[in-house]
Short mmCIF file of C-alpha atoms in Angstrom, two decimals:
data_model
loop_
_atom_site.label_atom_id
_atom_site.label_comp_id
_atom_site.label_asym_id
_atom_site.label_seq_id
_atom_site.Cartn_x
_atom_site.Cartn_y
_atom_site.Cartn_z
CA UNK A 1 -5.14 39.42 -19.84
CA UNK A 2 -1.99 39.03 -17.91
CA UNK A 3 -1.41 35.80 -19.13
CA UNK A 4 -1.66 36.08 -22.69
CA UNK A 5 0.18 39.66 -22.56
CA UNK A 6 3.26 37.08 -21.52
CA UNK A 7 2.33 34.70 -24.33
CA UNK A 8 1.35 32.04 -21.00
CA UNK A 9 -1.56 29.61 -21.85
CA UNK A 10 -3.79 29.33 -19.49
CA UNK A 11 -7.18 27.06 -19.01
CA UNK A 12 -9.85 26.19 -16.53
CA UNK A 13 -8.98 22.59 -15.79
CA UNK A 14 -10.60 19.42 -13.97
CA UNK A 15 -13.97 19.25 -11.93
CA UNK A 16 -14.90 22.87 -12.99
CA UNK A 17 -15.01 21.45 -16.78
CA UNK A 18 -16.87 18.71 -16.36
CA UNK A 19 -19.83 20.46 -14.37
CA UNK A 20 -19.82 23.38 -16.48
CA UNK A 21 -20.79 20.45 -19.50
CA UNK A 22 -22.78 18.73 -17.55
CA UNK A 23 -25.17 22.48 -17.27
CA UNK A 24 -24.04 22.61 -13.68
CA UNK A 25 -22.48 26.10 -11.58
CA UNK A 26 -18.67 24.89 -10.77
CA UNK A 27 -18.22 25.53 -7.31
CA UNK A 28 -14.73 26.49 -7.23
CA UNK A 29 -12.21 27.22 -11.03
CA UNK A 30 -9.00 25.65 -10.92
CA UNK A 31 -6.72 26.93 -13.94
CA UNK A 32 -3.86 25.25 -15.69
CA UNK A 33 -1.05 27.06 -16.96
CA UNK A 34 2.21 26.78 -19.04
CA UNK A 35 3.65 29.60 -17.33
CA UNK A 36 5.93 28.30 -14.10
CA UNK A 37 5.24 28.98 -10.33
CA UNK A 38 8.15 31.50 -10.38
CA UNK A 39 6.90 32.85 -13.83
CA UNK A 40 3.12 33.41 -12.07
CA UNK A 41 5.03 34.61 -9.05
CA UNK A 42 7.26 37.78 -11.28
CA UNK A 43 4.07 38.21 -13.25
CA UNK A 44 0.96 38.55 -9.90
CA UNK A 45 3.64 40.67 -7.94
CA UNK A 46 4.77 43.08 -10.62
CA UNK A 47 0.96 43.49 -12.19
CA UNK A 48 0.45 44.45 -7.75
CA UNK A 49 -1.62 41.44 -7.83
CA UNK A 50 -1.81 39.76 -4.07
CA UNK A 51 -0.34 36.05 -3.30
CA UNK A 52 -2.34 33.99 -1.08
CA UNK A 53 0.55 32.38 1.16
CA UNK A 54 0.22 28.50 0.58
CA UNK A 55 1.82 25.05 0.37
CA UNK A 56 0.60 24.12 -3.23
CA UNK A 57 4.04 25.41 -4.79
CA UNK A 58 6.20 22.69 -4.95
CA UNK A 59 3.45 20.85 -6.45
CA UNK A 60 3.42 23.71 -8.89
CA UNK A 61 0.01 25.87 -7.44
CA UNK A 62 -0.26 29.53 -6.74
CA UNK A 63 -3.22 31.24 -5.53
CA UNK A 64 -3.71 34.54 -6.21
CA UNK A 65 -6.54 37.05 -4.95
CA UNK A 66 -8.43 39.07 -7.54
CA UNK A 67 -12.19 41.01 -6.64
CA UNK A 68 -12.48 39.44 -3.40
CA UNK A 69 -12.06 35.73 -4.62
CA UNK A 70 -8.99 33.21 -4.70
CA UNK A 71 -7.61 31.54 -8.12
CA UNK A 72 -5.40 28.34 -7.70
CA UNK A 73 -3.18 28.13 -10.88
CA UNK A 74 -0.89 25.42 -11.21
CA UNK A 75 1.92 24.56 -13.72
CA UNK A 76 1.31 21.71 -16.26
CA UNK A 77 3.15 19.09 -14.60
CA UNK A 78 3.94 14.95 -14.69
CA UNK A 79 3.91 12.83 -11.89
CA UNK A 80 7.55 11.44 -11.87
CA UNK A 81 7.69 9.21 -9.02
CA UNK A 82 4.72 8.09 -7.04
CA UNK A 83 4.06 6.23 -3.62
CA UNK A 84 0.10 5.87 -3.26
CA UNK A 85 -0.33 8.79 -1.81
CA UNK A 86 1.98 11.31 -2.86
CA UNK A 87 3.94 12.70 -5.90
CA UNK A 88 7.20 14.36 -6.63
CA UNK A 89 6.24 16.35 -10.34
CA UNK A 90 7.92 17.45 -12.70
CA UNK A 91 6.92 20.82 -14.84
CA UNK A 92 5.87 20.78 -18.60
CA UNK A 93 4.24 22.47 -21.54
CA UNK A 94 2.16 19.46 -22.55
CA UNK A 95 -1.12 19.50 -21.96
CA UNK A 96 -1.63 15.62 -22.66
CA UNK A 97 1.21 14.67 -20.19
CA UNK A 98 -0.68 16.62 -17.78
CA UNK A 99 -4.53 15.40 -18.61
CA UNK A 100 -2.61 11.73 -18.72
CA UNK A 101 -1.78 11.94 -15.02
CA UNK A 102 -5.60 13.08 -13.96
CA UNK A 103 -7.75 10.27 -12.44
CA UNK A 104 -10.83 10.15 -14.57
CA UNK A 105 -11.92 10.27 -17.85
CA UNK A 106 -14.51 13.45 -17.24
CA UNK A 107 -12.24 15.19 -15.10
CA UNK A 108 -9.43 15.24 -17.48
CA UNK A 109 -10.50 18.35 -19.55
CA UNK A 110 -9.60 21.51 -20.22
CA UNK A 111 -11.36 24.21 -21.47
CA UNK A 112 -10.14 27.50 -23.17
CA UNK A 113 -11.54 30.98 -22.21
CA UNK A 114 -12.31 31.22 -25.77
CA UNK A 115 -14.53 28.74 -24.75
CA UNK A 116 -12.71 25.73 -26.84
CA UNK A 117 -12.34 22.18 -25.37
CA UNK A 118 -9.42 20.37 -25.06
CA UNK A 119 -10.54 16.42 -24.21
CA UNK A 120 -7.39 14.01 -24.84
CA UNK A 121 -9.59 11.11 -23.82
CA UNK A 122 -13.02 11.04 -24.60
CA UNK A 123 -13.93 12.98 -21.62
CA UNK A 124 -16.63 14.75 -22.88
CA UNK A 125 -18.54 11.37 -24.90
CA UNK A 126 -18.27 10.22 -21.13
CA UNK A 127 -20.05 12.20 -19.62
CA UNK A 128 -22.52 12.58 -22.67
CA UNK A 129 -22.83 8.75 -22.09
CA UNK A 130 -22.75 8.99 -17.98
CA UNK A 131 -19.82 6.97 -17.96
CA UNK A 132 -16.95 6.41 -15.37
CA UNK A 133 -13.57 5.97 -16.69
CA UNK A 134 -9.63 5.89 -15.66
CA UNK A 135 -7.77 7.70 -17.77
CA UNK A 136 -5.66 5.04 -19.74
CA UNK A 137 -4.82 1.98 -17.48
CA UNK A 138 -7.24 1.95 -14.47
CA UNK A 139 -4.80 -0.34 -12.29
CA UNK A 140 -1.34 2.71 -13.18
CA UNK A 141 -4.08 5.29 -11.65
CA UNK A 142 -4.88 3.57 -8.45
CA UNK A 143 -1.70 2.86 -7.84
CA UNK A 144 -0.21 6.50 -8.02
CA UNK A 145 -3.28 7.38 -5.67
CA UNK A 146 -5.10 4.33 -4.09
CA UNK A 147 -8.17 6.96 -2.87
CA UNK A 148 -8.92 7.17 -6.38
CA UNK A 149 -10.96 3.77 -5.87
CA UNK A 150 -13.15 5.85 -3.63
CA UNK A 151 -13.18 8.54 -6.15
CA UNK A 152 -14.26 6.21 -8.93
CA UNK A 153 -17.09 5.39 -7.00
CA UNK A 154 -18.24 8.92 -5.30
CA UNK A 155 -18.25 10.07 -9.25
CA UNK A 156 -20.21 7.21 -10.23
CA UNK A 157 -22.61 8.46 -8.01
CA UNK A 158 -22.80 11.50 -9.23
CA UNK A 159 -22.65 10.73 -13.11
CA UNK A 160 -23.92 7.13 -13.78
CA UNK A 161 -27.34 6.82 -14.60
CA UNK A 162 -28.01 3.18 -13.87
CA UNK A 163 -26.24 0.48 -11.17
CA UNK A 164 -23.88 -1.78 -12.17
CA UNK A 165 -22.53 -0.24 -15.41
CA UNK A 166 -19.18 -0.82 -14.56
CA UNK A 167 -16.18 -2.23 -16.81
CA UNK A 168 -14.83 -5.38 -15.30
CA UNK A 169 -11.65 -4.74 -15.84
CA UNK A 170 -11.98 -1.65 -13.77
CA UNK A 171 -13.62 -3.73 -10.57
CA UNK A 172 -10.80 -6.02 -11.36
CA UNK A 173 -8.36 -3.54 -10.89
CA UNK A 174 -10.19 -1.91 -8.01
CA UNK A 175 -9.88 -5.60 -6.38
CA UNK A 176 -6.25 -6.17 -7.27
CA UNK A 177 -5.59 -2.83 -5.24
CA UNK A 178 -7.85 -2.44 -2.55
CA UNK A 179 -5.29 -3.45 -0.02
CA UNK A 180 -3.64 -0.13 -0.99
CA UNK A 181 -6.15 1.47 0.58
CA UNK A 182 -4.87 0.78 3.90
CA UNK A 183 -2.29 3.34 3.76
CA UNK A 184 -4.37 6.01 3.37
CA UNK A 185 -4.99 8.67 5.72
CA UNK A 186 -8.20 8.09 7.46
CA UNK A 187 -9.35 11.87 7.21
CA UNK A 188 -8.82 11.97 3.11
CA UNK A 189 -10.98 8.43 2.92
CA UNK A 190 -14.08 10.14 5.11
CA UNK A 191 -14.31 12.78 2.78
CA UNK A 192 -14.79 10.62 -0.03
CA UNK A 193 -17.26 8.05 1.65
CA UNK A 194 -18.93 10.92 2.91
CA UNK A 195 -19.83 12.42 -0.55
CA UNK A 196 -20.88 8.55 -1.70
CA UNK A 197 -23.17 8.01 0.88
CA UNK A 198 -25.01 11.12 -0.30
CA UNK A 199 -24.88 10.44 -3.71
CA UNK A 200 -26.88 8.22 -6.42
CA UNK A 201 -27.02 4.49 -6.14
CA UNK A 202 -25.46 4.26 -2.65
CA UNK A 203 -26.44 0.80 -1.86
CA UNK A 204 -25.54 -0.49 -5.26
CA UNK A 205 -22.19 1.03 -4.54
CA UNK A 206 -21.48 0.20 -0.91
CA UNK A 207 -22.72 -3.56 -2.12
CA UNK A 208 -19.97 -3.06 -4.89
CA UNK A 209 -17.53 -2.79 -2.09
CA UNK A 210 -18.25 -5.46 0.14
CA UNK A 211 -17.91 -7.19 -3.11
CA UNK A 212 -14.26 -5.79 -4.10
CA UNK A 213 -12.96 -6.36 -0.70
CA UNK A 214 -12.39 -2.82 0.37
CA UNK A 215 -14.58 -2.31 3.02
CA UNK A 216 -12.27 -3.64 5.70
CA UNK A 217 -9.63 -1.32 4.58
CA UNK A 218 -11.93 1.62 5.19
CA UNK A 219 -12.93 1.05 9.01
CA UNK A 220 -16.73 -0.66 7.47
CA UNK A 221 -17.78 -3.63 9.65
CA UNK A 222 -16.48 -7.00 8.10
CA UNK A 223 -20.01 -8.36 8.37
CA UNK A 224 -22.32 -5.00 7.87
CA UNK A 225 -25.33 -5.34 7.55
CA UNK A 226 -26.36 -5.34 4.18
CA UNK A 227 -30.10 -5.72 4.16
CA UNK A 228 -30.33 -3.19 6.58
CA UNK A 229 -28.72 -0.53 4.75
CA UNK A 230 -30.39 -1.56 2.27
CA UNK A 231 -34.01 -0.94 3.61
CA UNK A 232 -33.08 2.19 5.03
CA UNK A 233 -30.95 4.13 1.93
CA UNK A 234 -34.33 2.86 -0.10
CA UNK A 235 -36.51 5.49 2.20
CA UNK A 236 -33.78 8.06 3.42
CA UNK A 237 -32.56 9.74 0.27
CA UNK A 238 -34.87 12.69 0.34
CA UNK A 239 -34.69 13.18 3.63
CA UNK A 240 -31.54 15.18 3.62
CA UNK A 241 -29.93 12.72 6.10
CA UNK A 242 -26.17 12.88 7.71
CA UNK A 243 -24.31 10.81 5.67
CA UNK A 244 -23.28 8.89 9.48
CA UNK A 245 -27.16 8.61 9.35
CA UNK A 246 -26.80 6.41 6.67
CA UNK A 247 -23.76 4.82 7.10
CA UNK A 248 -24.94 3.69 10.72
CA UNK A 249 -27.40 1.09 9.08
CA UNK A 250 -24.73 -0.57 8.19
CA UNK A 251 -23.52 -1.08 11.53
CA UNK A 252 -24.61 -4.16 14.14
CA UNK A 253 -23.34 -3.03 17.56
CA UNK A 254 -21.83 0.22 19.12
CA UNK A 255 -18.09 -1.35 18.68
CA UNK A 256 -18.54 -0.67 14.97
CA UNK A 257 -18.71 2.96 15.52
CA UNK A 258 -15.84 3.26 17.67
CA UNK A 259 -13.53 1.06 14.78
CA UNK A 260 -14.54 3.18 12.57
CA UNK A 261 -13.82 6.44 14.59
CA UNK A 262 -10.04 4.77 14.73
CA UNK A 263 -9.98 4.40 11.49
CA UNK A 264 -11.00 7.58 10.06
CA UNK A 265 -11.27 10.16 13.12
CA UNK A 266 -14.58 10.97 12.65
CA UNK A 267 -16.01 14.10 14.57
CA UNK A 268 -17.25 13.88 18.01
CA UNK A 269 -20.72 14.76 16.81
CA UNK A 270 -20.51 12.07 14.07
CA UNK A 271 -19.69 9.32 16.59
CA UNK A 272 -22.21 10.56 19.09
CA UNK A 273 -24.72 10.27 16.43
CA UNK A 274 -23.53 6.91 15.23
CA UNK A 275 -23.90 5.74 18.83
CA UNK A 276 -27.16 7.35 19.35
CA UNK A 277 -28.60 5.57 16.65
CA UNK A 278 -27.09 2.10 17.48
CA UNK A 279 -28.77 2.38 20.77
CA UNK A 280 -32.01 3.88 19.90
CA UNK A 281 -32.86 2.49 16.56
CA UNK A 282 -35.17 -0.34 17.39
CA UNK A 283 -36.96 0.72 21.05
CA UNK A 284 -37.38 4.58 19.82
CA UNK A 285 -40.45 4.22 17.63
CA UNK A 286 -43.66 6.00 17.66
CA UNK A 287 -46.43 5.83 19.28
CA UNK A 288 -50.00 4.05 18.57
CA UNK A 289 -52.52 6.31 18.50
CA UNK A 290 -53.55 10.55 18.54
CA UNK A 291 -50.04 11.40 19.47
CA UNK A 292 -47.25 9.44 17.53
CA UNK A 293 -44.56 11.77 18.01
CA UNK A 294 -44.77 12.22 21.65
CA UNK A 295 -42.00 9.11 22.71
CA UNK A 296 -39.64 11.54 20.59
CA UNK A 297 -41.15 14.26 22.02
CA UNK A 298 -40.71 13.08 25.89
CA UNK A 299 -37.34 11.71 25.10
CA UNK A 300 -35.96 15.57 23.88
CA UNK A 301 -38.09 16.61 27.42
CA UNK A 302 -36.19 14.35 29.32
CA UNK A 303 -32.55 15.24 27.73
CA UNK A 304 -32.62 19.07 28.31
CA UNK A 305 -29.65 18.54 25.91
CA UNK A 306 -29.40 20.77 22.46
CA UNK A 307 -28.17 18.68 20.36
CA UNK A 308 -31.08 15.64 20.88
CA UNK A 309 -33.47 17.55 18.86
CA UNK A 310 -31.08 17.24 16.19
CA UNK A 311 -29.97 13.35 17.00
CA UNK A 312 -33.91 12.88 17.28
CA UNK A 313 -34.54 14.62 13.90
CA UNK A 314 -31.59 11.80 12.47
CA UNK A 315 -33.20 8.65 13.61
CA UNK A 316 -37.50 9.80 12.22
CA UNK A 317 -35.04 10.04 8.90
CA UNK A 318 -33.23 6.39 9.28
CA UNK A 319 -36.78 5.01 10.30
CA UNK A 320 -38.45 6.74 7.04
CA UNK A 321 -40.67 8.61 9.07
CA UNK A 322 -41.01 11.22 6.84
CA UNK A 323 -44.70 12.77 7.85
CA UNK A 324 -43.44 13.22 11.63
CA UNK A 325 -40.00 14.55 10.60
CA UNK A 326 -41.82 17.67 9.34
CA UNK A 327 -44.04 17.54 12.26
CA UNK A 328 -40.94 17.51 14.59
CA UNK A 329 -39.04 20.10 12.33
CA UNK A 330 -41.78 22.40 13.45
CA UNK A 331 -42.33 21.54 17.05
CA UNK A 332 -40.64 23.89 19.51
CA UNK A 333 -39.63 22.34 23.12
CA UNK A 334 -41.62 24.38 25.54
CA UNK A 335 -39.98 25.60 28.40
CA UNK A 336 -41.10 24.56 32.30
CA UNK A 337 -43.12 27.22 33.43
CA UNK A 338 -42.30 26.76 37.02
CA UNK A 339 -38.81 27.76 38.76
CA UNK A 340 -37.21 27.09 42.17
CA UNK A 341 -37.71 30.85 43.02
CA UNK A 342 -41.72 30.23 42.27
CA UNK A 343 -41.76 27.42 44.90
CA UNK A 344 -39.82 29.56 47.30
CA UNK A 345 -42.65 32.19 47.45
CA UNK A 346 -44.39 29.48 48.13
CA UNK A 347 -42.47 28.65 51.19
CA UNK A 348 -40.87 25.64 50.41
CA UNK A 349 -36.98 26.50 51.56
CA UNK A 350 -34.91 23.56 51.97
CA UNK A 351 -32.74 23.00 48.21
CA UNK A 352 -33.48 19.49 48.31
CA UNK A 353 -36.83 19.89 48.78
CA UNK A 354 -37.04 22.31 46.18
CA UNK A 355 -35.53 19.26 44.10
CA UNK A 356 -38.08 16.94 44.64
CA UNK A 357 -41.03 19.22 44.33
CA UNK A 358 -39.61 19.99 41.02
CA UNK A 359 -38.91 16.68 39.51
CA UNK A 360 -42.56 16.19 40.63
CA UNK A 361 -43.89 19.09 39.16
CA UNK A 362 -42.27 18.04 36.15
CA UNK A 363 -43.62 14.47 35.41
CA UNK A 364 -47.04 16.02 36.07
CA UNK A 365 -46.43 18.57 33.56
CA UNK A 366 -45.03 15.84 30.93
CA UNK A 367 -48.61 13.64 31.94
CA UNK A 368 -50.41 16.85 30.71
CA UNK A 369 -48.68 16.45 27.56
CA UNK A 370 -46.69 19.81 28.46
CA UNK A 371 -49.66 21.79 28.42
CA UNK A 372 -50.07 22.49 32.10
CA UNK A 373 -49.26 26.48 33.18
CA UNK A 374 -47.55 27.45 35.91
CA UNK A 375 -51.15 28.63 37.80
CA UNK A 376 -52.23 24.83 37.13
CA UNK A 377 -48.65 23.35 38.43
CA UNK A 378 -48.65 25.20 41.20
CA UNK A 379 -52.20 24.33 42.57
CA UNK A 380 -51.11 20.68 41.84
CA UNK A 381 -48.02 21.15 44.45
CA UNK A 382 -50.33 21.93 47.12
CA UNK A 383 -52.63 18.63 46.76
CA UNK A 384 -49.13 17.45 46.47
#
């Protein structure tokens, strides 16, 4: 209402488009609008509407707060002069010029509240088709943004229906450029490869880039281990897995973790994990016979740290155990019944020797398979 009662034209624009065709919630509704930042700015403050303070103006974005929610609104706008990574823009009342700067075919749309749909290039009979397109020349995208090679291929896990339905011309392009990649922030590139190696045809994909020569650029092993990550994305996609789950089949040795922590500052967590896996992969595996869970089981015992449960929980995924995955997702670590104050009763005084009868205690209680009470433990410390 405020808009139009200025004459401004205003649109949902981009990602929100494309899921609402595809029958899908949008998660977040960016608008376009001919009206200016300083326009929105006159028109928000004088209707008493709030301004969320942040840095999208010069690129033409203001936020405003409405019912407990935030709406980014930014000005039509052309990309004047670009570096790879960054843009200096320049406002308009086009809406072509400003779908013609957007990255991909799908998320080039607009769509009126009216519920009318503006698609300047075959958006729309994309996504009907489940294809992945640049917007005009694929090689004059990548190079205003080189992390739109990652972005071609986290959407073409999303949208594609089959592998390998690419254009050549746009792997071509993707090849000519991957070097470009290299000058992209390390943080922006984990986001994307993140969201791939949760999405559809991940192997495919990841192959794809091994292929195109980008991998190196993007802090992936030179010589990862394709077959691998292959044998392990085949089982792990229903799992739910961390995408470092997934991406650590990939890797030979710890060293590849920690390159790829320089490269794209992964969390601590993230690298832990990666590292836990390296190490454990092969020698943590279940156990023959009544009790297959319990080397897991012993292992968590043996930690007394929080987050192994969790690490533990990773690795049943990457080794496609998916039967004792929901065994361990239901398996509490029970605590040890017995405490330093319960052997002091007992008369045992000395701290150390409160150690040792503990540790004791312990691997008794672990033989037992943890089911030992204190009343049992106890008895066992005086044969001890």
């Amino acid at each position: 209402e405020l808009f139009e009662k200025k004459n401004y034209e205003l649109r949902i624009a981009g990602g929100a488009v494309r899921d609402l065709l595809s029958g899908m919630t949008p998660q977040d509704i960016d608008f376009a609008t001919t009206a200016t930042p300083t326009e929105m700015k006159e028109m928000f403050t004088s209707a008493g509407v709030r301004l969320i303070n942040n840095k999208g103006e010069k690129h033409g974005t203001i936020t405003a707060r409405l019912h407990e929610q935030n709406f980014e609104i930014t000005t039509l706008r052309i990309d004047v002069v670009t570096d790879g990574r960054h843009a200096e823009v320049e406002f308009t009342t086009d809406w072509e010029k400003d779908a013609e700067r957007r990255d991909l075919t799908v998320n080039s749309m607009f769509l009126g509240l009216d519920g009318m749909l503006y698609d300047f290039f075959n958006g729309y009979e994309d996504l009907q088709n489940k294809k992945i397109r640049f917007v005009g020349k694929a090689s004059e995208r990548i190079q205003e943004d080189y992390l739109r090679i990652l972005r071609y291929f986290r959407f073409y896990g999303r949208i594609a229906e089959q592998p390998g339905d690419h254009e050549p011309s746009t792997l071509q392009a993707i090849k000519e450029n991957a070097k470009g990649l290299a000058g992209i922030s390390g943080e922006r590139i984990w986001v994307e490869l993140k969201k791939i190696l949760l999405g559809n045809h991940v192997n495919h994909l990841v192959r794809v880039m091994y292929e195109l020569d980008i991998a190196q650029y993007i802090g992936l092993p030179r010589d990862g281990n394709l077959e691998e990550f292959d044998r392990v994305t085949e089982k792990i996609q229903n799992l739910c897995p961390k995408p470092m789950t997934v991406l650590t089949s990939l890797f030979r040795e710890k060293d590849d973790v920690t390159n790829l922590d320089l490269r794209l500052k992964i969390s601590k967590e993230e690298k832990n994990l990666g590292l836990f896996l390296v190490k454990h992969r092969q020698e943590l595996t279940k156990a023959t016979g009544v009790e297959p869970l319990r080397p897991y089981q012993d292992f968590i015992m043996d930690s007394r740290e929080a987050s192994t449960n969790s690490k533990i929980c990773e690795l049943l995924k990457y080794q496609g155990e998916e039967h004792l995955l929901r065994e361990m997702q239901q398996w509490t670590a029970p605590s040890f019944p017995v405490s330093g104050h319960d052997l002091r009763k007992m008369g045992v005084s000395s701290g150390k020797e409160i150690g040792t009868a503990l540790q004791q205690l312990r691997d008794e209680w672990k033989k037992s398979g943890y089911h030992m009470d204190k009343e049992e433990l106890l008895s066992c410390l005086k044969k001890l």
